[in-house]
Amino acid sequence: MTQARQGELKLSFPSIPPASRSPKVREAINHLAAGGGIEARGAVFTKPEVVNFILDLSGYKATSDLSQLRLLEPSFGGGDFLFPAIKRLLDSWRTHKSRNPTSNELQNSIVAFELHKKTFEDTRDAIRELLTQEGITEKDAGTLVDKWLQNDDYLLAPIDGSFDFVVGNPPYVRQELIPVPLLREYRSRFSTLYDRADIYIPFIERSLGLLGPSGALGFICADRWMKNKYGGPLRKLISGDYHLKIYVDMSDTQAFQSDVIAYPAITIIERGAAGPTHIARHPVITQEALEALAVELTTGNHGTKERVRFSSGITNDSDPWLLSGSSQIELIRRLEEEFPTLEEAGCKVGIGVATGADRAFIADYEMLDVEDDRKLPLVRTRDIASGEVNWLGKGIINPFRDDGGLVDLSEYPKLNRYLEARRSIISGRHCAQKNPRNWYRTIDRITPSLLSKTKLLVPDIKGQSHIVFEDGRFYPHHNLYYIVSEEWDLRSLQAILLSSLSRAFISAYSTKMRGGFLRFQAQYLRRIRIPEWSSLSEPMKVALADAAVSRDIAACDEVVCSLFGLTLDDLRSLEKTATR
């Protein structure tokens, strides 16, 4: 790897030295540095075997002259990455120089940040002790930790030069836990901090910006950003200037020293033109197994084709990453070129109503003591668990006129009395406090005309396609997506959405949940391809509808293969990918 010379690259965003930060920003940083438990700090500790695996994949090996290269650790915590990296650096020095180094010879080799003050001090002391145990003089050890380690906010701190390696496990911190002045400062500097992005997103952006010409970033973090909405700007950045070299799916593995909810993945991203990506999934977490897998992923010497696969064209502007095998990606891309999306073919995808206070707005339909035109029968996930609608009798208050405005409560004495009795609950919602005059509206506007429309209902989180036909008698709750159409017969469409083909589309684009469940959200449903309704023959329309009514997935698959010009082997291949 080519050495990255200090000062060779300039950052695309300005840093803020501590003395130049506003009082509110300094106060926010000091608050985070002084307090917070592990969860508030976003600290998740990586197993040593996994750390060494990432260092191997990144190329930070003692066989190279690491003293001529620079490594950056953006959030070092207890030193999970720093300790093995330092040992590799010292082993490399002794291999190439046959003696112990001085502080001057290694002072530029490592830069590492930690914001939490107590964690910083404890790890600094432990690293100083490690260096003296390795034969470094106490004076040189003190000089090195002072040069290497910085107790500062990585996202704002001045950093000189570029790096050959950026490795680590960036913090998992939700935006709600970041003080507003500091979050505002981050947003002004990082274009990828979009929508509800976790703080690890700008960590990745800044780290990529600090890579040298052939530098490598090796992170383990949640995989949500690779497919969901808030990851779009970061995916676009990577698509333009970087190469996703290696992807390792670490879900359902014990990659960390404690259980975490987030589904983790390891990514090795290099500065440079895009190329094929080496993919592995669910590795065995032992030192021996990971060392062997690292050789396969980095050398092309594949002991088993089942363990490592190749894919090209994964990064494509801001599109979600398709991380299945090349043949599956090619098939999905072909279908995307040949057929319109669900909405382009005349279908609309929406989501049911959110109230912000279900216990006030939702109750047994017959017990809602309001005017008859102020309540609607409500269908929820539990009503469609069987695959058909079995209504359990709940209803929802409708405070909206047909034209979209709120009703005048003086014209509805029963509704007024009902809402006033629950005013403390309803008024406590954020939307009511933001607009007190409209305190009694639901978060989402209710459109009564939707009630009478035939629709398909889709629960958000499911392991299999669960598409339920509803003949126009109920209003959907917020945990249900719905599909309506003036073009398509919805029974026929139901067969396509029940098929393995549609599940493969959802699996390719959706983030996966614990237990292998998928998110059947609107953004993923809209990516499903279907033909124009007018292009279907009458026998095909009948065959689709019959398969849907029977809820026979095999029959749905067979007719869908005929419709799309696929073989059952094609569909089985996609289905196999969807279950990985």
XYZ file of C-alpha atoms in Angstrom:
580
model
C 0.000 0.000 0.000
C 1.296 3.451 -0.885
C 2.184 5.624 2.066
C -0.106 8.624 2.523
C 2.053 11.682 3.164
C 1.018 14.074 5.893
C -0.994 16.997 4.517
C -1.533 15.262 1.156
C -5.351 15.537 1.235
C -7.591 18.314 2.455
C -10.942 17.758 4.094
C -14.107 18.854 2.343
C -15.527 20.216 5.616
C -13.938 22.576 8.166
C -12.983 21.446 11.653
C -13.439 23.585 14.739
C -10.572 23.871 17.238
C -11.851 23.814 20.845
C -11.104 27.500 21.409
C -13.190 28.482 18.368
C -16.329 26.569 19.334
C -19.399 28.437 20.493
C -20.209 28.313 24.216
C -23.286 26.142 23.586
C -21.292 23.668 21.497
C -18.528 23.519 24.127
C -21.139 22.959 26.820
C -22.735 20.127 24.811
C -19.379 18.434 24.200
C -18.417 18.749 27.862
C -21.752 17.239 28.853
C -21.170 14.196 26.641
C -17.533 13.918 27.726
C -18.363 13.941 31.420
C -21.493 11.845 31.689
C -23.559 9.078 30.210
C -23.469 5.358 30.601
C -22.439 2.913 27.927
C -25.781 3.127 26.104
C -25.867 6.929 26.053
C -22.301 7.023 24.701
C -23.083 4.447 22.039
C -20.302 2.195 23.295
C -20.375 -1.385 21.995
C -17.275 -3.505 22.564
C -15.931 -5.715 19.793
C -14.552 -9.204 20.400
C -10.752 -9.536 19.949
C -11.134 -12.170 17.208
C -13.337 -9.798 15.207
C -10.946 -6.881 15.734
C -8.055 -8.908 14.354
C -10.255 -10.009 11.454
C -10.963 -6.361 10.552
C -7.290 -5.409 10.833
C -6.404 -8.321 8.519
C -9.112 -7.367 6.005
C -7.933 -3.746 6.044
C -4.328 -4.778 5.415
C -2.878 -3.553 8.716
C -0.458 -6.464 9.159
C 2.916 -6.741 10.848
C 4.391 -8.161 7.628
C 4.207 -4.618 6.182
C 6.417 -1.798 7.416
C 3.648 -0.153 9.419
C 5.942 2.614 10.655
C 5.684 4.090 7.153
C 1.864 4.093 7.294
C -0.746 5.933 9.368
C -3.730 4.485 11.243
C -6.733 6.402 12.609
C -9.185 5.127 15.252
C -12.131 7.575 15.539
C -13.674 6.315 18.806
C -11.300 4.076 20.712
C -13.286 3.454 23.910
C -11.572 0.767 25.953
C -8.945 0.197 23.264
C -10.448 -2.846 21.522
C -8.790 -1.837 18.249
C -5.891 0.189 19.630
C -4.220 -2.561 21.666
C -3.889 -5.091 18.819
C -3.002 -2.315 16.356
C -0.180 -1.094 18.617
C 1.122 -4.644 19.058
C 1.131 -5.086 15.277
C 2.948 -1.777 14.847
C 5.672 -2.782 17.325
C 6.000 -6.282 15.835
C 6.348 -4.719 12.388
C 9.038 -2.313 13.618
C 11.080 -5.093 15.171
C 10.708 -7.230 12.050
C 11.989 -4.468 9.786
C 14.367 -2.631 12.156
C 15.485 -5.347 14.649
C 15.284 -2.995 17.649
C 12.809 -1.088 19.807
C 11.627 2.251 18.392
C 11.897 5.708 19.916
C 8.910 8.011 20.237
C 10.145 10.181 17.356
C 10.092 7.197 15.016
C 6.428 6.252 15.703
C 4.757 9.466 16.834
C 2.921 9.928 13.504
C 1.877 6.289 13.107
C -1.391 6.438 15.038
C -4.094 9.026 15.734
C -7.002 8.006 17.960
C -9.971 9.847 19.486
C -12.194 9.290 22.490
C -14.697 11.877 23.741
C -15.669 10.378 27.113
C -13.113 11.714 29.593
C -13.015 8.853 32.103
C -12.802 6.252 29.336
C -10.041 8.261 27.662
C -7.968 8.467 30.847
C -8.348 4.780 31.717
C -7.391 3.629 28.221
C -4.515 6.116 27.995
C -3.027 4.727 31.219
C -3.465 1.136 30.013
C -1.733 1.897 26.690
C 1.155 3.608 28.452
C 1.554 0.449 30.554
C 1.376 -1.743 27.445
C 4.156 0.258 25.781
C 6.486 -0.055 28.772
C 5.760 -3.794 28.944
C 6.784 -3.961 25.275
C 10.184 -2.452 26.082
C 9.482 1.214 25.323
C 11.020 3.600 27.849
C 8.616 5.349 30.225
C 9.531 8.730 28.703
C 8.909 7.538 25.148
C 5.699 5.770 26.208
C 4.400 9.015 27.726
C 5.334 10.945 24.596
C 3.597 8.439 22.318
C 0.278 8.379 24.200
C 0.302 12.183 24.243
C 0.913 12.259 20.491
C -1.423 9.425 19.550
C -4.470 9.952 21.764
C -6.861 12.899 21.707
C -9.708 13.548 24.145
C -11.953 15.457 21.741
C -14.993 15.260 19.484
C -13.820 13.397 16.373
C -16.445 15.048 14.191
C -15.203 18.561 14.971
C -11.538 18.165 15.933
C -8.701 19.426 13.684
C -6.882 16.463 12.094
C -3.702 16.859 10.069
C -3.017 14.827 6.988
C -4.524 11.679 5.541
C -4.438 8.031 6.593
C -3.713 4.639 5.112
C -6.112 2.904 7.522
C -9.193 4.008 9.423
C -10.524 1.196 11.608
C -12.987 0.826 14.427
C -16.498 0.460 15.717
C -18.115 3.922 15.511
C -20.556 4.899 18.267
C -24.256 4.038 18.048
C -26.006 7.194 19.256
C -29.501 8.263 18.224
C -29.987 11.902 17.308
C -32.366 12.440 20.244
C -29.469 11.870 22.651
C -27.273 14.565 21.089
C -27.705 18.110 22.464
C -29.413 20.348 19.914
C -26.540 22.891 19.462
C -24.080 20.075 18.777
C -26.432 18.279 16.393
C -26.960 21.552 14.530
C -23.167 21.930 14.240
C -22.848 18.394 12.855
C -25.609 18.982 10.323
C -23.862 22.085 9.026
C -20.718 20.065 8.284
C -21.827 16.621 7.189
C -24.046 16.180 4.162
C -24.751 12.549 5.083
C -26.426 13.405 8.410
C -29.832 13.106 6.814
C -33.307 12.347 8.131
C -33.033 10.092 11.235
C -29.423 9.022 10.647
C -27.506 7.597 13.592
C -24.277 9.391 14.542
C -22.134 6.621 13.021
C -23.122 7.988 9.576
C -21.051 11.226 9.814
C -18.295 9.149 11.453
C -18.106 7.164 8.230
C -18.255 10.321 6.092
C -15.386 12.019 7.891
C -13.325 8.831 7.955
C -13.705 8.370 4.193
C -12.634 11.967 3.681
C -9.439 11.296 5.636
C -8.331 8.307 3.571
C -5.179 8.624 1.526
C -5.081 7.788 -2.217
C -5.157 4.030 -1.606
C -6.353 4.077 1.991
C -8.808 1.558 3.458
C -11.624 2.016 5.948
C -12.524 -1.043 8.031
C -15.588 -0.560 10.235
C -18.040 -2.810 11.997
C -21.369 -1.109 12.568
C -25.105 -1.457 12.022
C -26.068 -2.315 8.446
C -29.259 -0.209 8.322
C -27.691 2.610 6.307
C -26.885 0.283 3.399
C -30.561 0.025 2.431
C -32.774 2.487 4.267
C -33.730 6.085 3.553
C -31.279 7.884 5.816
C -28.302 6.048 4.292
C -28.959 7.426 0.790
C -26.500 10.377 0.896
C -23.706 8.191 2.293
C -24.327 5.512 -0.342
C -24.143 8.215 -3.022
C -20.828 9.486 -1.633
C -19.337 5.993 -1.693
C -20.664 5.315 -5.188
C -18.854 8.341 -6.566
C -15.351 8.098 -5.101
C -14.875 4.762 -3.355
C -14.830 0.999 -3.804
C -16.784 -1.331 -1.521
C -14.114 -4.004 -1.497
C -15.420 -6.396 1.188
C -18.753 -6.900 2.914
C -19.201 -9.398 5.742
C -22.677 -9.895 7.183
C -22.195 -10.356 10.938
C -25.866 -10.749 11.877
C -26.656 -13.792 14.017
C -23.027 -13.936 15.175
C -21.460 -13.041 18.520
C -19.306 -10.233 17.136
C -19.515 -8.108 20.273
C -18.804 -8.663 23.947
C -22.490 -8.049 24.749
C -25.783 -8.557 22.917
C -26.854 -5.668 20.685
C -30.049 -5.065 18.735
C -28.390 -3.606 15.661
C -27.568 -5.998 12.858
C -23.847 -5.496 12.308
C -21.757 -5.774 9.169
C -18.085 -5.298 8.393
C -17.269 -3.102 5.429
C -13.872 -2.518 3.868
C -14.083 0.571 1.680
C -11.142 1.905 -0.315
C -10.617 5.204 -2.026
C -10.702 4.616 -5.770
C -12.791 3.342 -8.657
C -15.588 0.870 -7.978
C -14.983 -2.810 -8.606
C -16.285 -6.227 -7.565
C -17.186 -6.773 -3.931
C -16.185 -9.884 -1.983
C -19.068 -11.040 0.210
C -19.204 -13.418 3.173
C -22.005 -14.102 5.636
C -22.349 -15.265 9.223
C -18.745 -16.380 9.821
C -17.780 -18.627 12.706
C -16.335 -16.389 15.431
C -13.056 -18.088 16.207
C -9.558 -16.788 15.577
C -8.712 -19.717 13.286
C -11.885 -19.496 11.207
C -11.651 -15.724 10.791
C -7.973 -15.842 9.835
C -8.764 -18.367 7.087
C -11.729 -16.322 5.880
C -9.628 -13.152 5.789
C -7.179 -14.904 3.445
C -10.022 -15.922 1.130
C -11.538 -12.438 1.106
C -8.300 -10.571 0.479
C -6.339 -12.899 -1.822
C -8.976 -14.497 -4.039
C -7.755 -17.913 -2.852
C -11.197 -19.335 -2.143
C -11.310 -22.640 -0.317
C -15.084 -22.872 -0.755
C -17.369 -21.046 -3.133
C -20.161 -21.175 -0.572
C -18.186 -19.068 1.900
C -17.098 -16.163 -0.349
C -18.993 -14.758 -3.307
C -18.466 -11.893 -5.717
C -20.894 -9.203 -6.782
C -20.478 -6.243 -9.111
C -22.499 -3.068 -9.391
C -23.547 -2.976 -5.736
C -22.947 0.752 -5.317
C -25.218 2.691 -7.659
C -25.671 6.332 -6.713
C -27.949 6.506 -3.641
C -29.779 3.241 -4.419
C -29.959 0.612 -1.658
C -27.162 -1.917 -1.885
C -28.091 -5.298 -3.311
C -25.808 -7.658 -1.441
C -26.961 -11.013 -2.777
C -25.043 -12.986 -5.399
C -24.255 -11.617 -8.849
C -26.749 -13.852 -10.658
C -29.561 -12.743 -8.358
C -28.627 -9.085 -8.753
C -28.514 -9.467 -12.531
C -31.982 -11.021 -12.549
C -33.451 -8.284 -10.371
C -31.789 -5.600 -12.501
C -33.199 -7.209 -15.654
C -36.704 -7.216 -14.232
C -36.256 -3.593 -13.212
C -35.322 -2.676 -16.770
C -38.203 -4.599 -18.363
C -41.119 -3.833 -16.050
C -42.539 -0.712 -14.360
C -42.698 -0.243 -10.612
C -45.877 -0.896 -8.688
C -46.840 2.771 -8.746
C -45.797 3.306 -12.377
C -48.236 0.516 -13.252
C -51.131 2.366 -11.627
C -51.036 1.231 -7.982
C -50.712 3.485 -4.938
C -48.894 2.496 -1.749
C -49.838 4.217 1.498
C -49.739 3.713 5.251
C -52.589 3.638 7.744
C -53.384 6.324 10.284
C -51.179 7.162 13.266
C -52.966 8.952 16.103
C -50.226 9.624 18.654
C -52.696 8.578 21.350
C -54.358 5.286 20.424
C -55.934 4.843 23.857
C -57.889 8.063 23.285
C -58.780 7.723 19.606
C -59.301 3.937 19.367
C -61.803 1.766 21.255
C -64.502 -0.820 20.627
C -66.474 0.542 17.699
C -69.888 0.074 19.341
C -68.675 1.730 22.553
C -67.455 4.923 20.855
C -70.152 7.356 21.989
C -69.862 9.846 19.130
C -71.938 10.716 16.095
C -72.101 7.850 13.593
C -70.202 9.787 10.915
C -67.371 10.534 13.371
C -66.129 6.965 13.757
C -64.757 4.369 11.375
C -64.217 0.598 11.716
C -60.471 0.048 12.069
C -58.427 -2.885 10.766
C -55.195 -3.698 12.587
C -52.408 -6.273 12.222
C -54.067 -8.679 14.636
C -57.259 -8.582 12.533
C -55.459 -10.092 9.529
C -53.207 -12.631 11.249
C -54.997 -15.528 9.546
C -54.482 -14.167 6.038
C -58.072 -12.954 5.853
C -59.789 -10.059 7.615
C -61.331 -11.210 10.896
C -62.370 -7.913 12.431
C -62.049 -7.765 16.216
C -64.411 -4.808 16.521
C -62.173 -1.779 17.055
C -63.012 1.658 15.722
C -61.251 4.995 15.376
C -62.453 8.551 15.975
C -62.469 10.646 12.784
C -62.076 14.394 13.498
C -61.736 15.317 9.787
C -64.236 16.556 7.227
C -64.262 14.956 3.803
C -62.400 17.967 2.384
C -59.494 17.403 4.801
C -60.164 20.098 7.388
C -61.044 19.458 11.011
C -64.713 19.389 11.969
C -66.185 22.157 14.130
C -66.672 20.500 17.513
C -69.636 22.750 18.277
C -71.517 20.925 15.518
C -70.798 17.521 17.096
C -71.740 17.585 20.780
C -71.085 13.869 21.349
C -67.656 14.050 19.684
C -66.859 17.211 21.640
C -67.809 15.561 24.942
C -65.783 12.428 24.092
C -62.654 14.381 23.170
C -62.868 16.805 26.105
C -62.989 13.834 28.487
C -59.630 12.743 27.082
C -58.144 16.161 26.473
C -55.176 15.729 28.823
C -54.024 12.663 26.867
C -54.635 14.156 23.433
C -53.172 17.592 24.210
C -49.975 16.085 25.576
C -48.855 14.937 22.135
C -46.118 16.873 20.363
C -48.353 17.670 17.375
C -51.008 19.151 19.690
C -48.510 21.271 21.589
C -47.080 22.534 18.332
C -50.536 23.588 17.086
C -52.890 23.992 20.087
C -55.847 25.118 17.961
C -55.873 21.719 16.232
C -55.288 19.786 19.432
C -57.798 17.051 18.550
C -56.447 16.027 15.142
C -54.764 12.673 14.610
C -51.110 12.766 13.514
C -52.082 11.551 10.034
C -55.083 12.983 8.248
C -57.940 10.541 7.869
C -59.383 10.291 4.351
C -62.834 8.717 4.735
C -63.028 7.744 1.053
C -60.230 5.210 1.666
C -62.608 3.207 3.849
C -64.762 2.053 0.923
C -61.901 1.275 -1.446
C -60.841 -2.305 -2.113
C -57.275 -2.637 -0.904
C -54.437 -4.978 -0.116
C -53.137 -4.807 3.454
C -49.474 -5.453 4.277
C -48.055 -5.667 7.837
C -44.717 -3.908 8.292
C -42.625 -6.723 9.817
C -43.039 -10.291 8.586
C -40.913 -13.294 7.744
C -43.000 -14.115 4.659
C -45.192 -12.110 2.293
C -48.445 -11.572 4.159
C -50.749 -9.796 1.704
C -54.405 -9.630 2.721
C -57.348 -8.686 0.498
C -59.812 -6.227 2.058
C -63.033 -5.513 0.158
C -63.622 -1.921 1.262
C -65.116 -2.019 4.755
C -62.291 -0.914 7.058
C -59.782 1.887 7.634
C -56.138 0.744 8.115
C -54.169 1.374 11.310
C -50.656 2.873 11.142
C -48.816 -0.469 11.396
C -50.386 -1.570 8.099
C -49.424 -0.482 4.607
C -52.121 -0.553 1.963
C -52.215 -0.768 -1.829
C -55.099 0.549 -3.932
C -55.425 0.771 -7.704
C -57.758 2.063 -10.396
C -55.889 -0.033 -12.978
C -55.155 -3.437 -11.488
C -57.568 -6.035 -10.183
C -56.298 -6.383 -6.626
C -56.975 -10.112 -6.375
C -54.654 -10.671 -9.330
C -52.088 -8.298 -7.854
C -52.296 -10.175 -4.557
C -50.955 -13.310 -6.261
C -47.851 -11.461 -7.469
C -47.235 -9.937 -4.052
C -47.667 -13.311 -2.340
C -45.116 -14.922 -4.642
C -41.468 -15.632 -3.952
C -40.573 -13.045 -6.579
C -41.995 -10.171 -4.559
C -40.402 -11.460 -1.371
C -37.067 -11.561 -3.206
C -37.474 -7.882 -4.137
C -38.300 -6.993 -0.529
C -35.379 -9.053 0.760
C -32.948 -7.470 -1.685
C -33.840 -3.938 -0.611
C -35.130 -4.280 2.953
C -33.159 -4.188 6.159
C -33.518 -7.459 8.055
C -34.773 -7.730 11.609
C -33.969 -10.159 14.390
C -35.162 -13.660 13.559
C -34.885 -13.112 9.799
C -37.950 -10.879 9.569
C -38.203 -8.331 6.754
C -39.557 -4.771 6.632
C -42.442 -4.615 4.147
C -42.362 -0.816 4.152
C -43.704 1.470 1.436
C -40.211 2.385 0.216
C -39.511 -1.306 -0.480
C -42.963 -2.226 -1.788
C -42.615 0.538 -4.362
C -39.561 -1.220 -5.802
C -41.513 -4.336 -6.808
C -41.933 -4.672 -10.567
C -45.191 -5.682 -12.258
C -46.401 -5.523 -15.876
C -49.098 -3.153 -17.093
C -52.565 -4.602 -16.397
C -53.578 -4.071 -20.022
C -50.747 -6.351 -21.194
C -52.171 -9.412 -19.419
C -54.293 -11.966 -21.239
C -57.675 -12.887 -19.787
C -56.538 -16.424 -18.860
C -53.516 -14.938 -17.043
C -55.748 -12.554 -15.086
C -58.002 -15.438 -14.042
C -55.036 -17.658 -13.110
C -53.553 -14.948 -10.907
C -56.846 -14.291 -9.127
C -57.463 -18.007 -8.552
C -53.989 -18.480 -7.071
C -54.527 -15.523 -4.746
C -57.900 -16.752 -3.497
C -56.420 -20.155 -2.703
C -53.394 -18.512 -0.998
C -51.320 -21.307 -2.530
C -47.795 -19.866 -2.763
C -46.644 -22.636 -5.122
C -49.526 -21.788 -7.474
C -48.692 -18.085 -7.205
C -45.045 -18.837 -8.041
C -45.981 -20.935 -11.061
C -48.265 -18.333 -12.621
C -45.851 -15.491 -11.787
C -43.024 -17.345 -13.545
C -45.197 -17.570 -16.643
C -46.105 -13.900 -16.363
C -42.498 -12.668 -16.068
C -40.853 -15.207 -18.369
C -38.912 -16.881 -15.567
C -38.198 -20.480 -14.781
C -38.931 -22.014 -11.405
C -35.153 -22.399 -11.009
C -34.821 -18.612 -11.400
C -37.407 -18.114 -8.706
C -35.853 -20.694 -6.395
C -32.499 -18.977 -6.803
C -34.032 -15.675 -5.759
C -35.895 -17.337 -2.912
C -32.672 -18.923 -1.632
C -31.031 -15.501 -1.631
C -33.992 -14.023 0.231
C -33.560 -16.488 3.107
C -29.873 -15.743 3.683
